[in-house]
mmCIF file of C-alpha atoms and ligand atoms in Angstrom:
data_model
loop_
_atom_site.group_PDB
_atom_site.id
_atom_site.type_symbol
_atom_site.label_atom_id
_atom_site.label_comp_id
_atom_site.label_asym_id
_atom_site.label_seq_id
_atom_site.Cartn_x
_atom_site.Cartn_y
_atom_site.Cartn_z
ATOM 1 C CA MET A 1 0.000 0.000 0.000
ATOM 2 C CA LEU A 2 1.138 3.549 -0.668
ATOM 3 C CA GLN A 3 3.058 4.907 2.320
ATOM 4 C CA VAL A 4 2.789 8.589 3.257
ATOM 5 C CA ARG A 5 4.945 10.376 5.805
ATOM 6 C CA VAL A 6 3.702 13.644 7.226
ATOM 7 C CA LYS A 7 5.855 16.602 8.146
ATOM 8 C CA PRO A 8 7.161 16.833 11.711
ATOM 9 C CA GLY A 9 4.613 18.427 14.065
ATOM 10 C CA ILE A 10 1.518 17.086 12.272
ATOM 11 C CA GLU A 11 1.514 13.695 14.007
ATOM 12 C CA ASP A 12 -0.012 14.806 17.318
ATOM 13 C CA ARG A 13 -3.056 16.247 15.618
ATOM 14 C CA ILE A 14 -3.618 12.961 13.769
ATOM 15 C CA ARG A 15 -3.002 10.923 16.928
ATOM 16 C CA GLY A 16 -5.700 13.125 18.475
ATOM 17 C CA PHE A 17 -8.119 11.709 15.846
ATOM 18 C CA PHE A 18 -8.136 14.635 13.419
ATOM 19 C CA PRO A 19 -8.941 12.780 10.184
ATOM 20 C CA TRP A 20 -7.503 15.097 7.513
ATOM 21 C CA VAL A 21 -3.998 15.568 6.119
ATOM 22 C CA TYR A 22 -3.545 18.625 3.959
ATOM 23 C CA ARG A 23 -1.424 18.353 0.811
ATOM 24 C CA ALA A 24 1.078 20.842 2.211
ATOM 25 C CA GLU A 25 1.589 18.616 5.270
ATOM 26 C CA ILE A 26 2.845 15.612 3.302
ATOM 27 C CA ALA A 27 6.614 15.117 3.655
ATOM 28 C CA SER A 28 7.043 12.139 1.325
ATOM 29 C CA LEU A 29 5.204 9.431 -0.598
ATOM 30 C CA SER A 30 6.573 5.956 -1.338
ATOM 31 C CA ARG A 31 5.632 6.483 -5.011
ATOM 32 C CA LYS A 32 3.431 8.633 -7.223
ATOM 33 C CA PRO A 33 -0.136 8.354 -5.862
ATOM 34 C CA LYS A 34 -3.176 7.383 -7.893
ATOM 35 C CA LYS A 35 -6.285 9.426 -7.261
ATOM 36 C CA GLY A 36 -8.474 7.768 -4.622
ATOM 37 C CA GLU A 37 -6.063 5.000 -3.679
ATOM 38 C CA LEU A 38 -5.648 3.719 -0.141
ATOM 39 C CA VAL A 39 -2.696 4.894 1.927
ATOM 40 C CA VAL A 40 -0.950 4.226 5.209
ATOM 41 C CA VAL A 41 -0.197 7.495 6.988
ATOM 42 C CA ARG A 42 2.975 7.583 9.086
ATOM 43 C CA ASP A 43 4.740 10.206 11.135
ATOM 44 C CA PHE A 44 8.036 11.651 9.913
ATOM 45 C CA GLY A 45 9.945 8.865 11.689
ATOM 46 C CA GLY A 46 7.795 6.132 10.110
ATOM 47 C CA LYS A 47 5.447 5.270 13.008
ATOM 48 C CA PHE A 48 1.900 4.274 12.068
ATOM 49 C CA LEU A 49 -0.797 6.999 12.320
ATOM 50 C CA GLY A 50 -3.760 5.772 10.278
ATOM 51 C CA TYR A 51 -5.280 4.323 7.116
ATOM 52 C CA GLY A 52 -7.078 6.497 4.613
ATOM 53 C CA TYR A 53 -7.422 7.447 0.968
ATOM 54 C CA ILE A 54 -5.670 10.126 -1.038
ATOM 55 C CA ASN A 55 -6.558 12.631 -3.721
ATOM 56 C CA PRO A 56 -3.344 14.474 -4.615
ATOM 57 C CA ASP A 57 -5.287 17.080 -6.640
ATOM 58 C CA VAL A 58 -7.085 18.649 -3.687
ATOM 59 C CA SER A 59 -6.033 20.588 -0.617
ATOM 60 C CA ILE A 60 -7.481 18.033 1.845
ATOM 61 C CA ALA A 61 -5.345 15.346 0.256
ATOM 62 C CA ILE A 62 -5.869 12.484 2.710
ATOM 63 C CA ARG A 63 -8.925 11.491 4.694
ATOM 64 C CA ILE A 64 -8.328 8.942 7.407
ATOM 65 C CA LEU A 65 -10.897 6.207 8.010
ATOM 66 C CA SER A 66 -9.071 4.166 10.637
ATOM 67 C CA PHE A 67 -6.610 5.097 13.389
ATOM 68 C CA ASP A 68 -6.256 1.451 14.380
ATOM 69 C CA LYS A 69 -3.274 -0.465 12.978
ATOM 70 C CA GLU A 70 -5.296 -3.689 13.187
ATOM 71 C CA GLU A 71 -8.174 -2.207 11.172
ATOM 72 C CA PRO A 72 -7.115 -1.388 7.605
ATOM 73 C CA VAL A 73 -9.615 0.055 5.131
ATOM 74 C CA THR A 74 -11.365 -2.871 3.484
ATOM 75 C CA PRO A 75 -14.853 -3.367 2.037
ATOM 76 C CA GLU A 76 -15.676 -5.159 5.316
ATOM 77 C CA LEU A 77 -14.710 -2.078 7.317
ATOM 78 C CA ILE A 78 -16.953 0.143 5.175
ATOM 79 C CA LYS A 79 -19.839 -2.295 5.630
ATOM 80 C CA LYS A 80 -19.224 -2.507 9.387
ATOM 81 C CA ARG A 81 -19.254 1.289 9.686
ATOM 82 C CA ILE A 82 -22.565 1.467 7.808
ATOM 83 C CA ARG A 83 -24.082 -1.175 10.103
ATOM 84 C CA GLU A 84 -22.784 0.693 13.166
ATOM 85 C CA ALA A 85 -24.228 3.963 11.882
ATOM 86 C CA TYR A 86 -27.603 2.261 11.489
ATOM 87 C CA ASP A 87 -27.450 0.718 14.981
ATOM 88 C CA TYR A 88 -26.675 4.147 16.426
ATOM 89 C CA ARG A 89 -29.688 5.719 14.662
ATOM 90 C CA LYS A 90 -31.943 2.951 15.924
ATOM 91 C CA ARG A 91 -30.985 3.906 19.480
ATOM 92 C CA LEU A 92 -31.791 7.601 18.984
ATOM 93 C CA TYR A 93 -35.584 7.662 19.260
ATOM 94 C CA ILE A 94 -35.753 10.559 16.845
ATOM 95 C CA ASN A 95 -39.499 10.151 16.381
ATOM 96 C CA SER A 96 -39.415 10.161 12.599
ATOM 97 C CA ASN A 97 -38.986 7.688 9.760
ATOM 98 C CA ALA A 98 -36.548 10.080 8.076
ATOM 99 C CA PHE A 99 -33.003 10.474 9.344
ATOM 100 C CA ARG A 100 -29.413 10.935 8.323
ATOM 101 C CA LEU A 101 -27.813 7.505 8.298
ATOM 102 C CA ILE A 102 -24.279 8.478 7.308
ATOM 103 C CA HIS A 103 -22.859 11.887 8.135
ATOM 104 C CA SER A 104 -19.458 11.651 6.476
ATOM 105 C CA GLU A 105 -16.628 12.204 9.024
ATOM 106 C CA GLY A 106 -19.246 12.122 11.799
ATOM 107 C CA ASP A 107 -19.709 8.412 11.038
ATOM 108 C CA LEU A 108 -16.039 7.751 10.240
ATOM 109 C CA LEU A 109 -16.943 7.481 6.570
ATOM 110 C CA PRO A 110 -15.540 10.699 5.068
ATOM 111 C CA GLY A 111 -17.023 11.555 1.698
ATOM 112 C CA LEU A 112 -20.332 9.738 2.174
ATOM 113 C CA ILE A 113 -23.762 11.164 2.969
ATOM 114 C CA VAL A 114 -26.817 8.924 3.219
ATOM 115 C CA ASP A 115 -30.288 10.114 4.203
ATOM 116 C CA VAL A 116 -33.179 7.734 4.767
ATOM 117 C CA TYR A 117 -36.728 8.716 3.875
ATOM 118 C CA GLY A 118 -39.008 5.909 5.013
ATOM 119 C CA GLU A 119 -38.396 2.968 2.681
ATOM 120 C CA TYR A 120 -36.010 4.924 0.458
ATOM 121 C CA ALA A 121 -32.454 6.177 0.789
ATOM 122 C CA VAL A 122 -30.610 9.028 -0.889
ATOM 123 C CA LEU A 123 -26.842 8.965 -1.142
ATOM 124 C CA GLU A 124 -24.148 11.410 -2.155
ATOM 125 C CA PHE A 125 -20.452 10.833 -2.678
ATOM 126 C CA THR A 126 -18.420 13.934 -1.964
ATOM 127 C CA THR A 127 -14.873 12.623 -2.389
ATOM 128 C CA TYR A 128 -13.074 10.678 -5.070
ATOM 129 C CA GLY A 129 -11.751 8.171 -2.543
ATOM 130 C CA MET A 130 -15.175 7.259 -1.150
ATOM 131 C CA ASN A 131 -16.692 7.149 -4.622
ATOM 132 C CA ARG A 132 -14.369 4.210 -5.355
ATOM 133 C CA PHE A 133 -16.288 2.235 -2.726
ATOM 134 C CA ARG A 134 -19.645 2.894 -4.373
ATOM 135 C CA GLU A 135 -20.470 -0.777 -5.040
ATOM 136 C CA VAL A 136 -19.605 -1.788 -1.473
ATOM 137 C CA VAL A 137 -21.628 1.118 -0.087
ATOM 138 C CA LEU A 138 -24.641 0.190 -2.186
ATOM 139 C CA GLU A 139 -24.393 -3.449 -1.197
ATOM 140 C CA ALA A 140 -24.171 -2.529 2.499
ATOM 141 C CA LEU A 141 -27.119 -0.131 2.254
ATOM 142 C CA VAL A 142 -29.265 -2.787 0.631
ATOM 143 C CA GLU A 143 -28.240 -5.370 3.249
ATOM 144 C CA THR A 144 -28.751 -2.999 6.202
ATOM 145 C CA LEU A 145 -31.854 -1.068 5.187
ATOM 146 C CA ARG A 146 -33.633 -3.459 2.799
ATOM 147 C CA PRO A 147 -34.916 -0.333 1.016
ATOM 148 C CA LYS A 148 -37.393 -0.218 -1.853
ATOM 149 C CA GLY A 149 -35.064 2.130 -3.682
ATOM 150 C CA ILE A 150 -31.865 4.165 -3.449
ATOM 151 C CA TYR A 151 -31.374 7.468 -5.276
ATOM 152 C CA GLU A 152 -28.009 9.058 -5.946
ATOM 153 C CA LYS A 153 -27.847 12.844 -5.799
ATOM 154 C CA ALA A 154 -25.160 14.445 -7.921
ATOM 155 C CA ASN A 155 -22.869 16.546 -5.761
ATOM 156 C CA LEU A 156 -21.691 19.220 -8.160
ATOM 157 C CA THR A 157 -19.143 20.677 -5.751
ATOM 158 C CA ALA A 158 -17.529 17.245 -5.509
ATOM 159 C CA GLN A 159 -17.458 17.024 -9.265
ATOM 160 C CA LYS A 160 -15.713 20.373 -9.521
ATOM 161 C CA VAL A 161 -13.303 20.013 -6.604
ATOM 162 C CA GLU A 162 -12.599 16.268 -6.414
ATOM 163 C CA GLY A 163 -13.081 15.409 -10.081
ATOM 164 C CA ILE A 164 -15.707 12.712 -9.444
ATOM 165 C CA LYS A 165 -17.920 11.792 -12.369
ATOM 166 C CA VAL A 166 -21.174 12.458 -10.545
ATOM 167 C CA ARG A 167 -24.404 10.630 -11.269
ATOM 168 C CA GLU A 168 -27.998 11.523 -10.558
ATOM 169 C CA GLY A 169 -30.882 9.090 -10.458
ATOM 170 C CA PRO A 170 -32.011 5.794 -8.963
ATOM 171 C CA VAL A 171 -29.161 3.339 -8.389
ATOM 172 C CA TYR A 172 -31.218 0.585 -6.789
ATOM 173 C CA GLY A 173 -34.874 -0.402 -7.115
ATOM 174 C CA GLU A 174 -37.398 2.290 -7.909
ATOM 175 C CA VAL A 175 -37.728 5.679 -6.290
ATOM 176 C CA PRO A 176 -40.928 7.694 -6.739
ATOM 177 C CA ASP A 177 -40.553 11.431 -7.296
ATOM 178 C CA GLU A 178 -42.602 12.180 -4.193
ATOM 179 C CA ILE A 179 -42.384 10.409 -0.839
ATOM 180 C CA VAL A 180 -44.337 11.176 2.326
ATOM 181 C CA ILE A 181 -42.360 10.956 5.569
ATOM 182 C CA TRP A 182 -43.400 11.714 9.133
ATOM 183 C CA GLU A 183 -41.632 13.657 11.871
ATOM 184 C CA HIS A 184 -43.228 13.959 15.309
ATOM 185 C CA ASP A 185 -46.925 14.133 14.421
ATOM 186 C CA LEU A 186 -46.576 15.879 11.064
ATOM 187 C CA LYS A 187 -46.204 14.515 7.554
ATOM 188 C CA TYR A 188 -43.934 16.016 4.932
ATOM 189 C CA LEU A 189 -43.796 15.527 1.215
ATOM 190 C CA ILE A 190 -40.257 14.974 -0.053
ATOM 191 C CA ASN A 191 -39.362 15.494 -3.671
ATOM 192 C CA ILE A 192 -35.982 13.791 -3.938
ATOM 193 C CA PRO A 193 -34.991 14.720 -7.523
ATOM 194 C CA GLU A 194 -36.164 18.341 -7.326
ATOM 195 C CA GLY A 195 -35.722 19.104 -3.624
ATOM 196 C CA GLN A 196 -32.900 21.056 -1.993
ATOM 197 C CA LYS A 197 -30.181 19.025 -0.229
ATOM 198 C CA THR A 198 -31.274 15.376 -0.405
ATOM 199 C CA GLY A 199 -34.899 16.521 -0.210
ATOM 200 C CA PHE A 200 -35.409 17.833 3.324
ATOM 201 C CA PHE A 201 -33.578 19.728 6.070
ATOM 202 C CA LEU A 202 -33.374 16.771 8.444
ATOM 203 C CA ASP A 203 -30.813 18.610 10.583
ATOM 204 C CA GLN A 204 -33.459 21.026 11.954
ATOM 205 C CA ARG A 205 -35.685 18.284 13.411
ATOM 206 C CA ASN A 206 -34.980 19.181 17.066
ATOM 207 C CA ALA A 207 -35.432 22.907 16.384
ATOM 208 C CA ARG A 208 -38.761 22.237 14.680
ATOM 209 C CA LYS A 209 -39.784 20.430 17.857
ATOM 210 C CA PHE A 210 -38.438 23.169 20.104
ATOM 211 C CA VAL A 211 -40.430 25.911 18.388
ATOM 212 C CA ARG A 212 -43.578 24.151 19.572
ATOM 213 C CA SER A 213 -42.735 24.993 23.179
ATOM 214 C CA LEU A 214 -42.821 28.707 22.376
ATOM 215 C CA VAL A 215 -46.051 28.964 20.389
ATOM 216 C CA GLU A 216 -49.313 29.665 22.221
ATOM 217 C CA PRO A 217 -52.762 29.258 20.681
ATOM 218 C CA GLY A 218 -53.750 32.512 18.996
ATOM 219 C CA ASP A 219 -50.154 33.621 18.338
ATOM 220 C CA ARG A 220 -48.948 35.394 15.231
ATOM 221 C CA CYS A 221 -45.837 33.650 13.824
ATOM 222 C CA LEU A 222 -43.352 34.137 11.017
ATOM 223 C CA ASP A 223 -41.178 31.480 9.328
ATOM 224 C CA VAL A 224 -38.520 33.238 7.245
ATOM 225 C CA PHE A 225 -36.626 31.121 4.669
ATOM 226 C CA CYS A 226 -39.343 28.510 5.271
ATOM 227 C CA HIS A 227 -38.444 26.018 2.496
ATOM 228 C CA THR A 228 -41.350 23.499 2.594
ATOM 229 C CA GLY A 229 -42.730 24.956 5.828
ATOM 230 C CA GLY A 230 -40.880 23.011 8.529
ATOM 231 C CA PHE A 231 -41.334 25.655 11.222
ATOM 232 C CA ALA A 232 -44.589 27.114 9.866
ATOM 233 C CA LEU A 233 -46.393 23.767 10.040
ATOM 234 C CA ASN A 234 -45.286 23.224 13.650
ATOM 235 C CA MET A 235 -46.406 26.742 14.562
ATOM 236 C CA LYS A 236 -49.821 26.139 13.024
ATOM 237 C CA LYS A 237 -50.068 22.730 14.668
ATOM 238 C CA MET A 238 -49.598 24.438 18.061
ATOM 239 C CA GLY A 239 -52.617 26.603 17.383
ATOM 240 C CA ALA A 240 -51.018 29.784 16.058
ATOM 241 C CA ASP A 241 -53.729 32.001 14.690
ATOM 242 C CA GLU A 242 -51.729 33.520 11.886
ATOM 243 C CA VAL A 243 -48.600 32.044 10.298
ATOM 244 C CA ILE A 244 -46.679 33.641 7.456
ATOM 245 C CA ALA A 245 -44.109 31.470 5.651
ATOM 246 C CA VAL A 246 -41.647 33.182 3.319
ATOM 247 C CA ASP A 247 -39.251 31.688 0.788
ATOM 248 C CA ILE A 248 -37.789 32.719 -2.533
ATOM 249 C CA SER A 249 -38.374 29.299 -4.081
ATOM 250 C CA GLU A 250 -41.830 28.780 -5.577
ATOM 251 C CA PRO A 251 -41.310 24.980 -5.910
ATOM 252 C CA ALA A 252 -40.484 24.792 -2.170
ATOM 253 C CA LEU A 253 -43.605 26.824 -1.312
ATOM 254 C CA GLU A 254 -45.684 24.589 -3.553
ATOM 255 C CA VAL A 255 -44.576 21.572 -1.503
ATOM 256 C CA GLY A 256 -45.276 23.629 1.643
ATOM 257 C CA ARG A 257 -48.886 24.170 0.561
ATOM 258 C CA LYS A 258 -49.244 20.438 -0.079
ATOM 259 C CA ASN A 259 -47.746 19.721 3.364
ATOM 260 C CA GLU A 260 -50.335 21.972 4.959
ATOM 261 C CA GLU A 261 -53.134 20.075 3.256
ATOM 262 C CA LEU A 262 -51.556 16.703 3.995
ATOM 263 C CA ASN A 263 -51.698 17.526 7.700
ATOM 264 C CA GLY A 264 -55.258 18.813 7.683
ATOM 265 C CA LEU A 265 -54.055 22.321 8.532
ATOM 266 C CA SER A 266 -55.132 25.569 6.936
ATOM 267 C CA GLY A 267 -54.546 29.292 7.023
ATOM 268 C CA ILE A 268 -50.767 29.498 6.521
ATOM 269 C CA GLU A 269 -49.939 32.429 4.258
ATOM 270 C CA TRP A 270 -47.226 31.286 1.830
ATOM 271 C CA VAL A 271 -45.263 34.235 0.475
ATOM 272 C CA GLN A 272 -42.822 34.048 -2.406
ATOM 273 C CA ALA A 273 -40.316 36.839 -1.781
ATOM 274 C CA ASN A 274 -36.740 37.760 -1.122
ATOM 275 C CA ALA A 275 -36.643 37.507 2.678
ATOM 276 C CA PHE A 276 -34.568 40.679 3.066
ATOM 277 C CA ASP A 277 -37.106 42.771 1.123
ATOM 278 C CA TYR A 278 -40.039 41.154 2.861
ATOM 279 C CA LEU A 279 -38.642 41.733 6.365
ATOM 280 C CA ARG A 280 -37.930 45.362 5.481
ATOM 281 C CA GLU A 281 -41.523 45.743 4.318
ATOM 282 C CA LEU A 282 -42.949 44.136 7.495
ATOM 283 C CA ASP A 283 -40.790 46.455 9.562
ATOM 284 C CA ARG A 284 -41.856 49.517 7.575
ATOM 285 C CA ARG A 285 -45.492 48.601 8.170
ATOM 286 C CA GLY A 286 -44.822 48.215 11.917
ATOM 287 C CA GLU A 287 -45.976 44.566 11.959
ATOM 288 C CA LYS A 288 -45.358 42.542 15.121
ATOM 289 C CA PHE A 289 -45.102 38.769 15.716
ATOM 290 C CA ASP A 290 -45.010 36.504 18.759
ATOM 291 C CA VAL A 291 -42.519 34.026 17.290
ATOM 292 C CA VAL A 292 -40.088 34.701 14.436
ATOM 293 C CA VAL A 293 -37.757 32.030 13.019
ATOM 294 C CA ILE A 294 -35.053 33.030 10.543
ATOM 295 C CA ASP A 295 -33.266 30.042 8.970
ATOM 296 C CA PRO A 296 -31.260 31.336 6.000
ATOM 297 C CA PRO A 297 -29.171 29.305 3.561
ATOM 298 C CA SER A 298 -25.413 29.335 3.923
ATOM 299 C CA PHE A 299 -24.261 32.879 3.099
ATOM 300 C CA ALA A 300 -20.582 32.039 3.636
ATOM 301 C CA LYS A 301 -19.293 29.169 1.503
ATOM 302 C CA ASN A 302 -15.710 30.118 2.385
ATOM 303 C CA LYS A 303 -13.915 32.343 4.877
ATOM 304 C CA HIS A 304 -13.603 35.224 2.415
ATOM 305 C CA ALA A 305 -17.387 35.496 2.322
ATOM 306 C CA VAL A 306 -17.666 35.979 6.114
ATOM 307 C CA PRO A 307 -17.708 39.834 6.288
ATOM 308 C CA ASN A 308 -20.511 40.057 3.729
ATOM 309 C CA ALA A 309 -22.419 37.228 5.374
ATOM 310 C CA LEU A 310 -22.177 39.007 8.736
ATOM 311 C CA ARG A 311 -23.675 42.138 7.189
ATOM 312 C CA GLY A 312 -26.561 39.959 5.955
ATOM 313 C CA TYR A 313 -26.995 38.443 9.419
ATOM 314 C CA LYS A 314 -26.949 41.859 11.042
ATOM 315 C CA GLU A 315 -29.730 43.008 8.736
ATOM 316 C CA LEU A 316 -31.779 39.883 9.508
ATOM 317 C CA CYS A 317 -31.304 40.314 13.267
ATOM 318 C CA VAL A 318 -32.153 44.021 13.209
ATOM 319 C CA ARG A 319 -35.349 43.429 11.241
ATOM 320 C CA GLY A 320 -36.156 40.311 13.225
ATOM 321 C CA LEU A 321 -35.867 42.107 16.569
ATOM 322 C CA ARG A 322 -37.918 45.063 15.379
ATOM 323 C CA ILE A 323 -40.834 42.903 14.298
ATOM 324 C CA THR A 324 -40.835 40.657 17.387
ATOM 325 C CA ARG A 325 -43.216 41.970 20.014
ATOM 326 C CA GLN A 326 -42.101 42.447 23.605
ATOM 327 C CA GLY A 327 -42.214 39.042 25.311
ATOM 328 C CA GLY A 328 -41.970 37.339 21.923
ATOM 329 C CA TYR A 329 -39.243 35.049 20.604
ATOM 330 C CA LEU A 330 -36.740 35.243 17.757
ATOM 331 C CA ALA A 331 -34.516 32.436 16.445
ATOM 332 C CA ILE A 332 -31.600 32.976 14.101
ATOM 333 C CA PHE A 333 -29.629 30.138 12.485
ATOM 334 C CA SER A 334 -26.360 29.656 10.656
ATOM 335 C CA CYS A 335 -25.826 26.507 8.601
ATOM 336 C CA SER A 336 -22.359 27.603 7.497
ATOM 337 C CA PHE A 337 -19.451 26.484 9.647
ATOM 338 C CA HIS A 338 -17.707 29.769 8.762
ATOM 339 C CA ILE A 339 -20.437 31.690 10.615
ATOM 340 C CA THR A 340 -19.960 30.433 14.145
ATOM 341 C CA GLU A 341 -22.121 30.562 17.239
ATOM 342 C CA GLN A 342 -19.869 33.401 18.449
ATOM 343 C CA HIS A 343 -20.562 35.335 15.239
ATOM 344 C CA LEU A 344 -24.305 34.918 15.738
ATOM 345 C CA LEU A 345 -24.073 36.111 19.341
ATOM 346 C CA GLU A 346 -22.009 39.160 18.355
ATOM 347 C CA VAL A 347 -24.373 40.102 15.552
ATOM 348 C CA LEU A 348 -27.362 39.732 17.876
ATOM 349 C CA THR A 349 -25.622 41.898 20.482
ATOM 350 C CA GLN A 350 -24.986 44.633 17.917
ATOM 351 C CA ALA A 351 -28.539 44.400 16.591
ATOM 352 C CA SER A 352 -29.971 44.581 20.125
ATOM 353 C CA TYR A 353 -27.934 47.747 20.749
ATOM 354 C CA ASP A 354 -28.883 49.334 17.428
ATOM 355 C CA VAL A 355 -32.620 48.766 17.718
ATOM 356 C CA ARG A 356 -32.676 49.450 21.484
ATOM 357 C CA ARG A 357 -34.379 46.142 22.312
ATOM 358 C CA GLN A 358 -33.115 44.101 25.212
ATOM 359 C CA VAL A 359 -32.975 40.356 24.675
ATOM 360 C CA ARG A 360 -32.147 37.296 26.709
ATOM 361 C CA VAL A 361 -30.991 33.985 25.316
ATOM 362 C CA ILE A 362 -33.422 31.203 26.131
ATOM 363 C CA ALA A 363 -31.881 28.321 24.177
ATOM 364 C CA LYS A 364 -29.335 27.200 21.643
ATOM 365 C CA THR A 365 -30.035 24.411 19.193
ATOM 366 C CA PHE A 366 -27.659 22.539 16.926
ATOM 367 C CA GLN A 367 -27.874 20.039 14.085
ATOM 368 C CA ASP A 368 -29.854 17.080 15.412
ATOM 369 C CA LYS A 369 -28.062 14.046 16.809
ATOM 370 C CA ASP A 370 -28.225 11.992 13.629
ATOM 371 C CA HIS A 371 -25.701 14.580 12.306
ATOM 372 C CA PRO A 372 -22.904 13.925 14.848
ATOM 373 C CA TRP A 373 -19.882 16.194 14.776
ATOM 374 C CA ILE A 374 -16.246 15.431 15.394
ATOM 375 C CA LEU A 375 -14.840 16.876 18.597
ATOM 376 C CA GLN A 376 -11.468 17.589 16.979
ATOM 377 C CA MET A 377 -13.110 19.369 14.033
ATOM 378 C CA PRO A 378 -15.249 22.236 15.338
ATOM 379 C CA ASN A 379 -16.159 23.027 11.753
ATOM 380 C CA THR A 380 -18.256 19.833 11.603
ATOM 381 C CA LEU A 381 -20.714 21.585 13.957
ATOM 382 C CA TYR A 382 -22.157 23.497 11.042
ATOM 383 C CA LEU A 383 -25.713 24.266 12.201
ATOM 384 C CA LYS A 384 -26.203 26.600 15.140
ATOM 385 C CA GLY A 385 -29.317 28.402 16.319
ATOM 386 C CA ILE A 386 -29.736 31.087 18.975
ATOM 387 C CA TRP A 387 -33.197 31.616 20.443
ATOM 388 C CA VAL A 388 -33.885 34.847 22.278
ATOM 389 C CA GLU A 389 -36.781 36.460 24.070
ATOM 390 C CA VAL A 390 -37.319 40.164 23.566
ATOM 391 C CA VAL A 391 -37.753 41.533 27.098
HETATM 392 C C1 LIG B 401 -31.851 26.353 5.375
HETATM 393 S S1 LIG B 401 -33.215 26.352 4.272
HETATM 394 C C2 LIG B 401 -34.584 26.483 5.371
HETATM 395 C C3 LIG B 401 -35.049 25.150 5.943
HETATM 396 C C4 LIG B 401 -36.365 25.185 6.657
HETATM 397 N N1 LIG B 401 -36.338 26.066 7.801
HETATM 398 C C5 LIG B 401 -36.832 23.791 7.084
HETATM 399 O O1 LIG B 401 -36.919 23.507 8.304
HETATM 400 O O2 LIG B 401 -37.107 22.964 6.208
HETATM 401 C C6 LIG B 401 -33.057 27.922 3.506
HETATM 402 C C7 LIG B 401 -34.170 28.333 2.542
HETATM 403 O O3 LIG B 401 -33.902 29.684 2.132
HETATM 404 C C8 LIG B 401 -34.426 29.874 0.830
HETATM 405 N N2 LIG B 401 -33.811 31.122 0.305
HETATM 406 C C9 LIG B 401 -32.567 31.308 -0.189
HETATM 407 N N3 LIG B 401 -32.345 32.615 -0.443
HETATM 408 C C10 LIG B 401 -33.480 33.272 -0.101
HETATM 409 C C11 LIG B 401 -33.872 34.630 -0.103
HETATM 410 N N4 LIG B 401 -33.045 35.602 -0.506
HETATM 411 N N5 LIG B 401 -35.115 34.954 0.330
HETATM 412 C C12 LIG B 401 -35.970 33.987 0.751
HETATM 413 N N6 LIG B 401 -35.652 32.684 0.776
HETATM 414 C C13 LIG B 401 -34.425 32.320 0.368
HETATM 415 C C14 LIG B 401 -34.119 28.597 0.119
HETATM 416 O O4 LIG B 401 -35.020 28.409 -0.968
HETATM 417 C C15 LIG B 401 -34.311 27.557 1.259
HETATM 418 O O5 LIG B 401 -35.602 27.021 1.165
#
């Protein structure tokens, strides 16, 4: 197997279970590497550090799958990891038939994402090295889940960065365009081919549950960046009198309307608009809400985008605070690991000062537990939410 020695000083981080080796940290290779091939990673003196795969064309050149000398990367190891990931999810009691089964590094399977929607699974390969295990992964998913169908989503970033030939479409059995899943006591329509991400924002499950504890019958609520109505439906279910759900995507709103009907609910106002313009307009009109949830897409895809993203967040927090009535609640989320919890808190502090509204933090929520994050990689905690009460 290809042997890789890392530069002096890198070994402790890897011994501490950090699973990446950057290209610039490689001291030597036993020969010219082939894209995606398996490697043994060693410290500068030659001591074993881990087994992984390499892509010499990208900055994160090596991803480690095993830190155990007795556990090399084999098809059996991949299958075992998939079974373990499934066993872990079974123990979670997430109260839904839709969950993330494989969360890449979080399940010690870097480069693989698998979401389960009832009897169907959706998978994405995000690295060249993991894509080479596609047959093994498929076999293990069929053995573990016994699904009716598996759909592969093309990850275009992976195609561009890692050079994978991405595929899109069913790769096992048959997958209908629309699937109905349940979460808590609500049903959701999932359109796998057309939907954003793999079809649904599974990571917000616990936050969708939490919002229920804040809504009182008769409340007026606002779900900004609502997608297919995750928060809006929960608000309505709790007896909110008026719920406005805003998103820029008409197809997402269309699914939202169907979700409302599917759950025997009515009266949600679905608004197709740019959230920034719409919030400005609500503010100008002096509108007030009891509960406001703002769950934007990732504004910062890389660290250079952070200053601009923070300006966007500031605007959202200012408008959000101004339209939340005294005693009401506001939640603001970041799903970009570049915009940290600290960033959100700072932006909220500035917004609170600017609009002269005092707030207190009542909760923080994070990506739900089927999206585990790696302790040594704070950036794998990508979804953060701060919930405040306007006092
Ligand atoms: C993180 S998702 C929201 C997920 C949702 N809260 C849920 O629980 O399913 C972000 C949403 O923002 C929408 N979006 C992106 N840019 C927007 C904009 N400028 N104005 C309004 N919506 C936007 C996307 O269409 C997407 O549905």
